[in-house]
Coordinates of C-alpha atoms and ligand atoms in Angstrom, one line a residue:
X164 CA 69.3 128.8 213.9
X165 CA 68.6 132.0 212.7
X166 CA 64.3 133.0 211.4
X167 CA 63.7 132.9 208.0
X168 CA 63.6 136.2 206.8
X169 CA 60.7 137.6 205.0
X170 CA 61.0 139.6 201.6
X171 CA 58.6 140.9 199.3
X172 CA 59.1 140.4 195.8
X173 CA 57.3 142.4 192.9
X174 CA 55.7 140.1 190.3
X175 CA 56.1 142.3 188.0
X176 CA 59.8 143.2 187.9
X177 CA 61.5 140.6 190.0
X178 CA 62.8 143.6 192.4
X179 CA 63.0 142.9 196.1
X180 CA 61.8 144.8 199.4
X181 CA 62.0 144.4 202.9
X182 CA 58.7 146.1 203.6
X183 CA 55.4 145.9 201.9
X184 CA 54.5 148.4 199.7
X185 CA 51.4 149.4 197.5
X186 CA 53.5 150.4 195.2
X187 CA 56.8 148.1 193.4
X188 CA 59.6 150.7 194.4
X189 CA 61.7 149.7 191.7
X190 CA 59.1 149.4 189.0
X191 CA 56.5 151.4 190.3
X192 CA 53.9 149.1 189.6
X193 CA 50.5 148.8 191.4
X194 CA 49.9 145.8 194.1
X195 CA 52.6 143.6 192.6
X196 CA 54.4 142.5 195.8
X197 CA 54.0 139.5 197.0
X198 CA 55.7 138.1 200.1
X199 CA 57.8 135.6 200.2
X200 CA 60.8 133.7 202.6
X201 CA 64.2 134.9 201.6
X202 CA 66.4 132.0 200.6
X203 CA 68.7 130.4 203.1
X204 CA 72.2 131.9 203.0
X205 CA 74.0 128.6 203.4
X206 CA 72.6 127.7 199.7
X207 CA 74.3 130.5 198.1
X208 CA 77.1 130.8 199.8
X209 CA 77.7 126.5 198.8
X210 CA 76.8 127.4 195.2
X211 CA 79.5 130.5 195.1
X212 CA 82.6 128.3 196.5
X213 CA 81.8 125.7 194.4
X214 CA 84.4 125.5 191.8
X215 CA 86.9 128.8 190.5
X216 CA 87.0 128.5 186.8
X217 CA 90.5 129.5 185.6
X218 CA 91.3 132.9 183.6
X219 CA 91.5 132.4 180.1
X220 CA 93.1 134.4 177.2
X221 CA 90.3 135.1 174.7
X222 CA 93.0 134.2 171.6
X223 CA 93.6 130.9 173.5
X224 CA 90.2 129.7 173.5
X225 CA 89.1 127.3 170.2
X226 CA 85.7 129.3 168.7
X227 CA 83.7 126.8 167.9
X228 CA 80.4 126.8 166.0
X229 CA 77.5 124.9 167.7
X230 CA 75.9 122.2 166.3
X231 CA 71.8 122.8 166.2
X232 CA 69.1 119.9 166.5
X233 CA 66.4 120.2 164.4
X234 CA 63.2 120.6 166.0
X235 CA 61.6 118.6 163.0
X236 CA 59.8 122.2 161.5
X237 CA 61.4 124.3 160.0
X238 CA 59.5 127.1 161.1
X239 CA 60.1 126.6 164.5
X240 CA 63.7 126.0 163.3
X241 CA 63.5 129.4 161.6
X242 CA 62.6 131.2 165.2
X243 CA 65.0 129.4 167.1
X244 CA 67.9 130.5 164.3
X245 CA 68.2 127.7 163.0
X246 CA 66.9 124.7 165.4
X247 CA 67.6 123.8 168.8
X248 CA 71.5 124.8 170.5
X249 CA 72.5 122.3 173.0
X250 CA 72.5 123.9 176.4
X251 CA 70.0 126.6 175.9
X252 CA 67.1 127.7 177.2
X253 CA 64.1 128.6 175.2
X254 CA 61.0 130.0 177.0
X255 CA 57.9 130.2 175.3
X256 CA 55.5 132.3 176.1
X257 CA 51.6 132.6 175.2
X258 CA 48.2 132.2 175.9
X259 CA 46.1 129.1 177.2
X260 CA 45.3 127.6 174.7
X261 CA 46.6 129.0 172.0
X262 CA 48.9 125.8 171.1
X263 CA 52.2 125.7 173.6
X264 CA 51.9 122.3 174.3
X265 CA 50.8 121.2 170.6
X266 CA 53.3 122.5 169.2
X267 CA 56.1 121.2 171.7
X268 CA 54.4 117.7 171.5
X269 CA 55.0 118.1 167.6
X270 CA 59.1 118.6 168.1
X271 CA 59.2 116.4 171.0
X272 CA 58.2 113.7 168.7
X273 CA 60.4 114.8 165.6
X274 CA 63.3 115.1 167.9
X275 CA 62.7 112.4 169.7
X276 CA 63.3 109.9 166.1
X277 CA 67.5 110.8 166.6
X278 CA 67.7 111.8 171.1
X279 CA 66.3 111.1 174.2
X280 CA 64.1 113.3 175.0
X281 CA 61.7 114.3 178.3
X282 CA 58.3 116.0 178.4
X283 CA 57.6 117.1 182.3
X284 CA 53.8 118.0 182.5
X285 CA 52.6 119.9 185.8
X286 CA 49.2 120.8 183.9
X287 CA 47.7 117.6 181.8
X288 CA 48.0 114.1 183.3
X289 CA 50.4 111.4 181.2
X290 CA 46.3 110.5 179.6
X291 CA 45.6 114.0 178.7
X292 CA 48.8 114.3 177.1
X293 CA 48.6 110.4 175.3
X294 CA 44.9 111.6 173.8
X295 CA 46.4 114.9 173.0
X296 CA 49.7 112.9 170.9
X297 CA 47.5 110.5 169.4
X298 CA 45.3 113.1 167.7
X299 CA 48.1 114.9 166.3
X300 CA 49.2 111.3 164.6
X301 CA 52.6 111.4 165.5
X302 CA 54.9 109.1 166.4
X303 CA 55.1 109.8 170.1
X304 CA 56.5 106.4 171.0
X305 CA 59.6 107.3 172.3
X306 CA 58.8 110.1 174.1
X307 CA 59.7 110.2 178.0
X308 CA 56.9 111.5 179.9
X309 CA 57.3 112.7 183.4
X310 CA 53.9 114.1 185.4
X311 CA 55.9 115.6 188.0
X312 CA 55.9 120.0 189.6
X313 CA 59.1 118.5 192.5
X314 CA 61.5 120.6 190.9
X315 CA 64.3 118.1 192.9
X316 CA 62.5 115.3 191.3
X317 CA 62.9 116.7 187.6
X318 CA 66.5 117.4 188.7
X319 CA 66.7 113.7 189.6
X320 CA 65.1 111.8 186.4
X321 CA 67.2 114.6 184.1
X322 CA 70.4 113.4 185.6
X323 CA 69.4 109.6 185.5
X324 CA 67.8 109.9 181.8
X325 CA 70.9 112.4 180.0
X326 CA 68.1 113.4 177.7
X327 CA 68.8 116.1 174.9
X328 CA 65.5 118.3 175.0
X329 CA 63.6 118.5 178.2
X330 CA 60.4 120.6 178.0
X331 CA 58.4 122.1 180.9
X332 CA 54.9 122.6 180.7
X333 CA 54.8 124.7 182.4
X334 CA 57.5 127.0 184.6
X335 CA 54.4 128.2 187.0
X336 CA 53.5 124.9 187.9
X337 CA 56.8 123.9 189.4
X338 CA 58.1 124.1 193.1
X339 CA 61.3 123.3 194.7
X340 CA 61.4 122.2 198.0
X341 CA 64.0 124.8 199.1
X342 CA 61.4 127.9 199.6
X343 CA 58.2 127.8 201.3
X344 CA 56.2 129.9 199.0
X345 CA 53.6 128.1 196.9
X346 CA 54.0 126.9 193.0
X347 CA 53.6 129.8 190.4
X348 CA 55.1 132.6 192.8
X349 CA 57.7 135.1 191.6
X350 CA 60.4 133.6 194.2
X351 CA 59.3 129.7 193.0
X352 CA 59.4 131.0 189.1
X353 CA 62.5 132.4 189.7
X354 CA 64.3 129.7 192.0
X355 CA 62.8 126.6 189.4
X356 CA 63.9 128.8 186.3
X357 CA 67.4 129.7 187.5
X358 CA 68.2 125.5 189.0
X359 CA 66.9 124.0 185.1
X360 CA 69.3 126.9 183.4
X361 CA 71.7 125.7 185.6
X362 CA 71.4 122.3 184.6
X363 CA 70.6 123.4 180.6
X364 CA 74.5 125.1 181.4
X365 CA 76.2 122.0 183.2
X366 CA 74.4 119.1 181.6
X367 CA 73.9 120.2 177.8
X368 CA 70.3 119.5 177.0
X369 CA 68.0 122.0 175.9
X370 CA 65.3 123.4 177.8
X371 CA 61.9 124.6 177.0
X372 CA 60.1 126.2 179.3
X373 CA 56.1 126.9 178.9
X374 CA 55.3 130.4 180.0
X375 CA 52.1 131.7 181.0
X376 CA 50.8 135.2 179.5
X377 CA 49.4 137.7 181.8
X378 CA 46.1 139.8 180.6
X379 CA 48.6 142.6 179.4
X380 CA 50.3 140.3 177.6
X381 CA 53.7 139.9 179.4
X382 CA 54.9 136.7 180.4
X383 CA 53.5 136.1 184.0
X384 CA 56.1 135.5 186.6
X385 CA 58.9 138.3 187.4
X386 CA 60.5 139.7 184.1
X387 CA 63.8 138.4 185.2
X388 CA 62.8 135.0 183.9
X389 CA 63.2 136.7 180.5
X390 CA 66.9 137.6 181.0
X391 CA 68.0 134.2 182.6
X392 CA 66.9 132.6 179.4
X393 CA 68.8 132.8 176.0
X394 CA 65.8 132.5 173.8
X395 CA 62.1 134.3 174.3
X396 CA 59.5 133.3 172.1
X397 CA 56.1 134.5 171.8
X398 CA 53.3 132.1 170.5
X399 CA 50.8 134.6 169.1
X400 CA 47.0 134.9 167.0
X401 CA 43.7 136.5 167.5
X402 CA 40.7 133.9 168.6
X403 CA 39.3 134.4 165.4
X404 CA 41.5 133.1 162.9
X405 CA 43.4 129.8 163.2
X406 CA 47.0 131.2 162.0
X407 CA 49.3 131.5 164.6
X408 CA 52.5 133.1 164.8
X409 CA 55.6 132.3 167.0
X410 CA 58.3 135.2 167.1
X411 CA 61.5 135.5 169.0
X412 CA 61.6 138.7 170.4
X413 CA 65.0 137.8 172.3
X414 CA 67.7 135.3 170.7
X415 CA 71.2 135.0 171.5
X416 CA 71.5 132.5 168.9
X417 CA 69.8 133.7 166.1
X418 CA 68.0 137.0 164.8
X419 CA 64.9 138.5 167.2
X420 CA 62.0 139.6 165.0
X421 CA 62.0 136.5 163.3
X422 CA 58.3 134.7 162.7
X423 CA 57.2 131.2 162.3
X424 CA 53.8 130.7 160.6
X425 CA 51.5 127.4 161.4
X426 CA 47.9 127.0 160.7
X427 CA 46.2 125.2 163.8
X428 CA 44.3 122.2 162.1
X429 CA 42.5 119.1 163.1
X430 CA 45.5 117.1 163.5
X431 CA 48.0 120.2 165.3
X432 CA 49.8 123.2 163.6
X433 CA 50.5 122.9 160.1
X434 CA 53.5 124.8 158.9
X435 CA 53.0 127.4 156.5
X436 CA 56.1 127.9 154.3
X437 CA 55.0 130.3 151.9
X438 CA 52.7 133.3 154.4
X439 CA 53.1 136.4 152.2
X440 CA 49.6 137.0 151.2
X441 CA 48.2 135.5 154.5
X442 CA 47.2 138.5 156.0
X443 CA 45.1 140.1 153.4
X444 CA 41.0 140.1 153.6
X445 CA 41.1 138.8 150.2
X446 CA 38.0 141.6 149.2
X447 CA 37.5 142.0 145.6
X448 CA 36.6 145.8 145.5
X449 CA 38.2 148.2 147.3
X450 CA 36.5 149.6 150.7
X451 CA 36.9 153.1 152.2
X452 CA 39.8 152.6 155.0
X453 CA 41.7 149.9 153.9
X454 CA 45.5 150.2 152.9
X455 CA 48.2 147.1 152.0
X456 CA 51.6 147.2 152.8
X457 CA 54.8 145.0 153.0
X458 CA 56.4 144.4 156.5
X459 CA 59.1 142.4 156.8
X460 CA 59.0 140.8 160.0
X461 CA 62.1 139.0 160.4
X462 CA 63.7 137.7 157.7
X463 CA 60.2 137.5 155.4
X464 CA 58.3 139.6 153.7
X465 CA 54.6 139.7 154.1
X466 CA 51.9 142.0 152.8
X467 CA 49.5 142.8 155.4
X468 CA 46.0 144.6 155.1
X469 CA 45.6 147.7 157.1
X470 CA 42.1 148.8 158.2
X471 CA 40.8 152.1 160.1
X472 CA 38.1 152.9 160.9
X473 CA 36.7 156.7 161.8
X474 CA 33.5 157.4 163.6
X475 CA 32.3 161.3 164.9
X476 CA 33.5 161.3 168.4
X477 CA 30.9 160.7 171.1
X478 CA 32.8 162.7 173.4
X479 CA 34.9 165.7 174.4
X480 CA 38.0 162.6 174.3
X481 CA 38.3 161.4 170.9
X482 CA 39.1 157.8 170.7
X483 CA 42.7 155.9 169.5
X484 CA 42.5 152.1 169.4
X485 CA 44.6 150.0 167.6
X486 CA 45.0 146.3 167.0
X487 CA 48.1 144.6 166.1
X488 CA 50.0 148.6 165.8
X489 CA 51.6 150.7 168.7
X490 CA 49.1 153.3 170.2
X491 CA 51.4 155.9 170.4
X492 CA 52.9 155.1 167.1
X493 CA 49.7 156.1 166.1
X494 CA 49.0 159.6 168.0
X495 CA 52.2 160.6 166.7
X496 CA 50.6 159.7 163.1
X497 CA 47.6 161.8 163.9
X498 CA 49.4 164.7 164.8
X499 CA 51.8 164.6 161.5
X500 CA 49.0 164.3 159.4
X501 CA 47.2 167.5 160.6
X502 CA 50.4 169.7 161.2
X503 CA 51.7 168.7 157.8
X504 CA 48.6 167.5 155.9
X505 CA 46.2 169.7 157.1
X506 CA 44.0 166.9 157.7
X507 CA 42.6 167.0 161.2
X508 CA 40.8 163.8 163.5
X509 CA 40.7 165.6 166.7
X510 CA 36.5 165.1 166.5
X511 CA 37.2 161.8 165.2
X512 CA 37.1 157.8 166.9
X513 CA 40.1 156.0 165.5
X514 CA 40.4 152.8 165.3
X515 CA 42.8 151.0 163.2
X516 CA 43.7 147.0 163.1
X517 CA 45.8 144.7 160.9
X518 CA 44.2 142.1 159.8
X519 CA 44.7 138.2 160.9
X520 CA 46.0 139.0 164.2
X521 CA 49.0 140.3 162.9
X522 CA 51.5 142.8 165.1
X523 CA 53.5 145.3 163.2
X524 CA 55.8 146.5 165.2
X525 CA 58.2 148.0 162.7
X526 CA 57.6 152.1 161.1
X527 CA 57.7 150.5 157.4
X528 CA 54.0 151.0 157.8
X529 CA 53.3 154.3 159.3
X530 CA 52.8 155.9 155.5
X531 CA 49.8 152.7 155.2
X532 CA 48.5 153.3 158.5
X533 CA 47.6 157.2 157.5
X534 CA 46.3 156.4 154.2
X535 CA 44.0 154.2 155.5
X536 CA 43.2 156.9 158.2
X537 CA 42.6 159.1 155.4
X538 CA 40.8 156.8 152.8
X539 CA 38.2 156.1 156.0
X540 CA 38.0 160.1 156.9
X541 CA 36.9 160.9 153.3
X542 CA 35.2 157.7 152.9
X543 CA 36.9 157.1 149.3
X544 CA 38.4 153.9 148.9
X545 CA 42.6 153.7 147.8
X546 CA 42.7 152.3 144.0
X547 CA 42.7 149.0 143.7
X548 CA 46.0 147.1 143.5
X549 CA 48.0 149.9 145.3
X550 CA 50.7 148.7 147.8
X551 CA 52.1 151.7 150.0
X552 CA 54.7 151.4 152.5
X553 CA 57.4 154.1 154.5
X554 CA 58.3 155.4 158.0
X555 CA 57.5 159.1 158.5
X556 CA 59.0 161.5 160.6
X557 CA 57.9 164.2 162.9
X558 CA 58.8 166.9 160.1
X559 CA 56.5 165.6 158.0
X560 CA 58.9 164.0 155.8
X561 CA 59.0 160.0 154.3
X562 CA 61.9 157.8 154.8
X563 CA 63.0 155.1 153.4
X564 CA 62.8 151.8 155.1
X565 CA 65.6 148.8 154.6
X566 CA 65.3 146.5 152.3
X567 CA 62.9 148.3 150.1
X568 CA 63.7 146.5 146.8
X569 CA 62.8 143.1 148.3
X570 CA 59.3 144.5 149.6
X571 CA 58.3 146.0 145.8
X572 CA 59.5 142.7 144.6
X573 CA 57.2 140.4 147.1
X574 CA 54.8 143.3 145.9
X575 CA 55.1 142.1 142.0
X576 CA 55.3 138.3 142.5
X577 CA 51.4 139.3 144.6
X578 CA 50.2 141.3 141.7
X579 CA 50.5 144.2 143.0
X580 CA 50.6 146.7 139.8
X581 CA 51.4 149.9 142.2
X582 CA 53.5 151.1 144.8
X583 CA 53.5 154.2 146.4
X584 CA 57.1 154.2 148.4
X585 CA 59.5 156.6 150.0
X586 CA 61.7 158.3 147.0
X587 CA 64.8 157.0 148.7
X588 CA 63.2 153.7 148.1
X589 CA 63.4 154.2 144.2
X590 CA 64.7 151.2 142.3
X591 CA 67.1 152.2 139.8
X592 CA 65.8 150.2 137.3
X593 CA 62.3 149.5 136.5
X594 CA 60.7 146.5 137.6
X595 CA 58.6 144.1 135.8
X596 CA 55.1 144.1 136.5
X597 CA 54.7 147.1 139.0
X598 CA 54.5 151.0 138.8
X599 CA 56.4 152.6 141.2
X600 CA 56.0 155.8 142.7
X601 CA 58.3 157.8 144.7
X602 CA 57.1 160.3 147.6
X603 CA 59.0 162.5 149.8
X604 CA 56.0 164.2 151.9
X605 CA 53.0 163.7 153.6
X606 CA 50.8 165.9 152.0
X607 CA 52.4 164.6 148.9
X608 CA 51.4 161.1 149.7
X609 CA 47.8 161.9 150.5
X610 CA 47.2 163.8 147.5
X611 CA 48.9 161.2 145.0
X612 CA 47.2 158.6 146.6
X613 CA 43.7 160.4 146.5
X614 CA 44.3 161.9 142.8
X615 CA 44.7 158.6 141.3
X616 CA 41.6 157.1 143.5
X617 CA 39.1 159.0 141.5
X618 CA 41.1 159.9 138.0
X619 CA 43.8 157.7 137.2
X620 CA 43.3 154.7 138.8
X621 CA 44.3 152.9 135.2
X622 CA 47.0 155.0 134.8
X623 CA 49.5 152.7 135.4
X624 CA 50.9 149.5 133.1
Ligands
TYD722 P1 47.3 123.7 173.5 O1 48.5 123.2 172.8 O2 46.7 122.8 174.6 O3 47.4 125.2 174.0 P2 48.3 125.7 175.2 O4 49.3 124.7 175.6 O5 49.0 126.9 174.6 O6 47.4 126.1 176.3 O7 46.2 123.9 172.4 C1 44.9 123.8 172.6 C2 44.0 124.3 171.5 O8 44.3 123.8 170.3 C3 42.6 123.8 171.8 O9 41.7 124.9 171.8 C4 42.3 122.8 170.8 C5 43.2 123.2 169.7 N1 43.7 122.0 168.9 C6 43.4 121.8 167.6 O10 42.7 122.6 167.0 N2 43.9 120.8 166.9 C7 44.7 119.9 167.5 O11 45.1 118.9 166.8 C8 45.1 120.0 168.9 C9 45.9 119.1 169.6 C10 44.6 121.1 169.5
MG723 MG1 49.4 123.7 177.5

């Protein structure tokens, strides 16, 4: 019999060594390789000679269109694309605590009214979980419950049971008895994660997988687990505020992008339907450094409150911090707004967040973000009822952003009474309710926006 061979595997990219390293030579990552026995030969060389599917002609094959479960919400239907696809695997990722295994126990109990379903816990005991469905008041009778982390036993019951949604809470607790490395290793991740797509692939049901969250916010575990899955979702919200937000930022069965609202209440996560004026502070009069705009993550709308903050710089290194927005998104800002503005921060702390725990991640709210920069820098507060959005460029310019007449609208239906938008944004006809004005510069921005925030702040109708 031949030794085991020893590999190194980087936790942070999944790539492979033969030697240890400080540094991931694929990724280049810092102290992320871990060591771990090389899997047996014989097992992949069984799993390749298996079975030779035949050669098909693409015009022969029947397309057919996949039948969805429900997972009882229809917000988490609405991230999914539409519910549950039979045979896929959905990994959900997200801090403790921050409702994973609420909000699984919710669908597990929907779905589990029409299929056979199976909950595998390797964190909470079967009690834990019991106390945990009985508090949420739901009908939890007919839900399978397996406290096992013997990936060959979860094989086992899967095959025995047939069930159509199996959920792992979570992947980093498992261990297969084929590797020697210990539960929650990259190699152990990897192995457990690749055998329960295989049987999501073979055998049909769904698969959830619970995903820990690393400090930096990445799913911990190798990043291959991301692209042996069909479905990433991020469950995501700030301490703070009991809104929380799931979002699919991979889906290759329905749109990425796409957000689910819940409230977390007393009794689990409520489902909120209608979030587009969630993520305002609700203030009555307006404050220096505070801009509203209209995002549309995913397939919604939502207006979402922008704040910065500017302090004199302590130091010879100004500051840049923002919450919920890209960093570099907003040097770049910085640097437009001086070279094309005139308007410098380079002695200035900048700090901007959106509000509620939000994360923008599309440029629809760039022209927002420096306003707000502005408003804070002069210390004059943007007139009230003003909602601003646009992408700028590097020149200095304002483009448009898609889908700009369903933004003004969600604007109107608010009460927004102003907008300040990209020209190529223009509506061609007026709309009821809102003033809108068109802006193809920075500088032009700032000073429109400033003008009216001492003079004509009534100006509109
Ligand atoms: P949980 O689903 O255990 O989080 P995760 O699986 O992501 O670690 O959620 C736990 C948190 O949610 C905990 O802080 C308590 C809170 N919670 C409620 O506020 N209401 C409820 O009905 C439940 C079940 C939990
Ligand atoms: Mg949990």
């Amino acid at each position: 019999m031949t030794r085991a061979k020893t590999l190194y595997l980087c936790t942070s990219c999944g790539g492979q060594s033969t030697k240890w390293q400080g540094q991931c030579p694929h990724c280049q990552s810092w102290n992320t390789l871990q060591e771990s026995a090389a899997t047996p030969k014989g097992a992949t060389r069984a799993l390749a000679l298996n079975d030779v599917q035949p050669v098909q002609l693409l015009g022969e094959v029947a397309a057919t269109t996949v039948q969805r479960t429900s997972s009882g919400l229809l917000e988490f239907d609405r991230v999914l694309g539409g519910g549950f696809v039979p045979g896929g695997v959905v990994l959900l990722g997200g801090d403790p605590g921050i409702g994973k295994s609420t909000l699984l126990l919710q669908a597990l109990s929907k779905v589990s009214q029409l299929h056979a379903v199976l909950y595998v816990t390797g964190e909470e005991s079967a009690q834990q979980v019991a106390a945990r469905a009985q508090r949420l008041n739901v009908d939890y009778a007919q839900v399978a419950l397996l406290a096992e982390i013997r990936l060959q036993s979860i094989q086992q019951v899967i095959e025995q049971r047939r069930p159509a949604l199996v959920v792992i809470d979570s992947i980093q607790t498992l261990y297969s008895d084929d590797l020697e490395s210990a539960p929650g290793s990259v190699s152990q991740v990897r192995e457990c994660a690749a055998q329960l797509t295989r049987i999501a692939k073979t055998q049909g049901p769904v698969v959830v997988l619970v995903g820990h969250v690393t400090k930096e916010g990445t799913l911990a575990g190798p990043r291959v687990l991301e692209h042996m899955v069909d479905t990433v979702l991020y469950f995501e919200g700030d301490g703070s505020s009991n809104f929380r937000l799931v979002r699919a930022v991979k889906n290759r069965y329905g749109a990425v992008n796409e957000l689910g609202v819940f409230a977390m209440t007393e009794s689990g996560l409520r489902e909120v339907s209608n979030p587009s004026a969630l993520f305002l502070s609700h203030g009555n009069t307006p404050v220096p450094g505070s801009c509203i705009t209209v995002t549309l993550e995913g397939s919604r709308p939502l207006a979402v409150e922008i704040q910065a903050l500017l302090d004199a710089a302590q130091s010879g290194h100004p500051r840049r911090l923002s919450v919920g927005l890209d960093q570099n998104r907003l040097a770049l800002l910085l640097a437009v707004l001086h070279r094309h503005a005139d308007i410098s921060c380079a002695d200035q702390d900048v700090f901007i967040n959106a509000v509620s725990g939000i994360r923008i991640a599309e440029p629809a709210a760039d022209l927002a973000v420096l306003l707000a920069v502005v408003s804070s820098l002069r210390a004059r507060p943007l007139p009230q009822g003003w909602i601003i959005f646009g992408e700028i460029g590097l020149a200095g310019e304002i483009r448009p952003v898609q889908r700009g007449q369903e933004r003004l609208r969600e604007a109107a239906k608010l009460g927004f009474t102003h907008a300040l938008i990209p020209k190529g944004n223009l509506p061609r006809q007026p709309l009821e309710g809102i003033t809108v004005q068109g802006v193809d510069r920075v500088a032009q921005a700032v000073a429109h926006a400033f003008e009216a925030s001492t003079g004509r702040t009534n100006a509109q109708g």
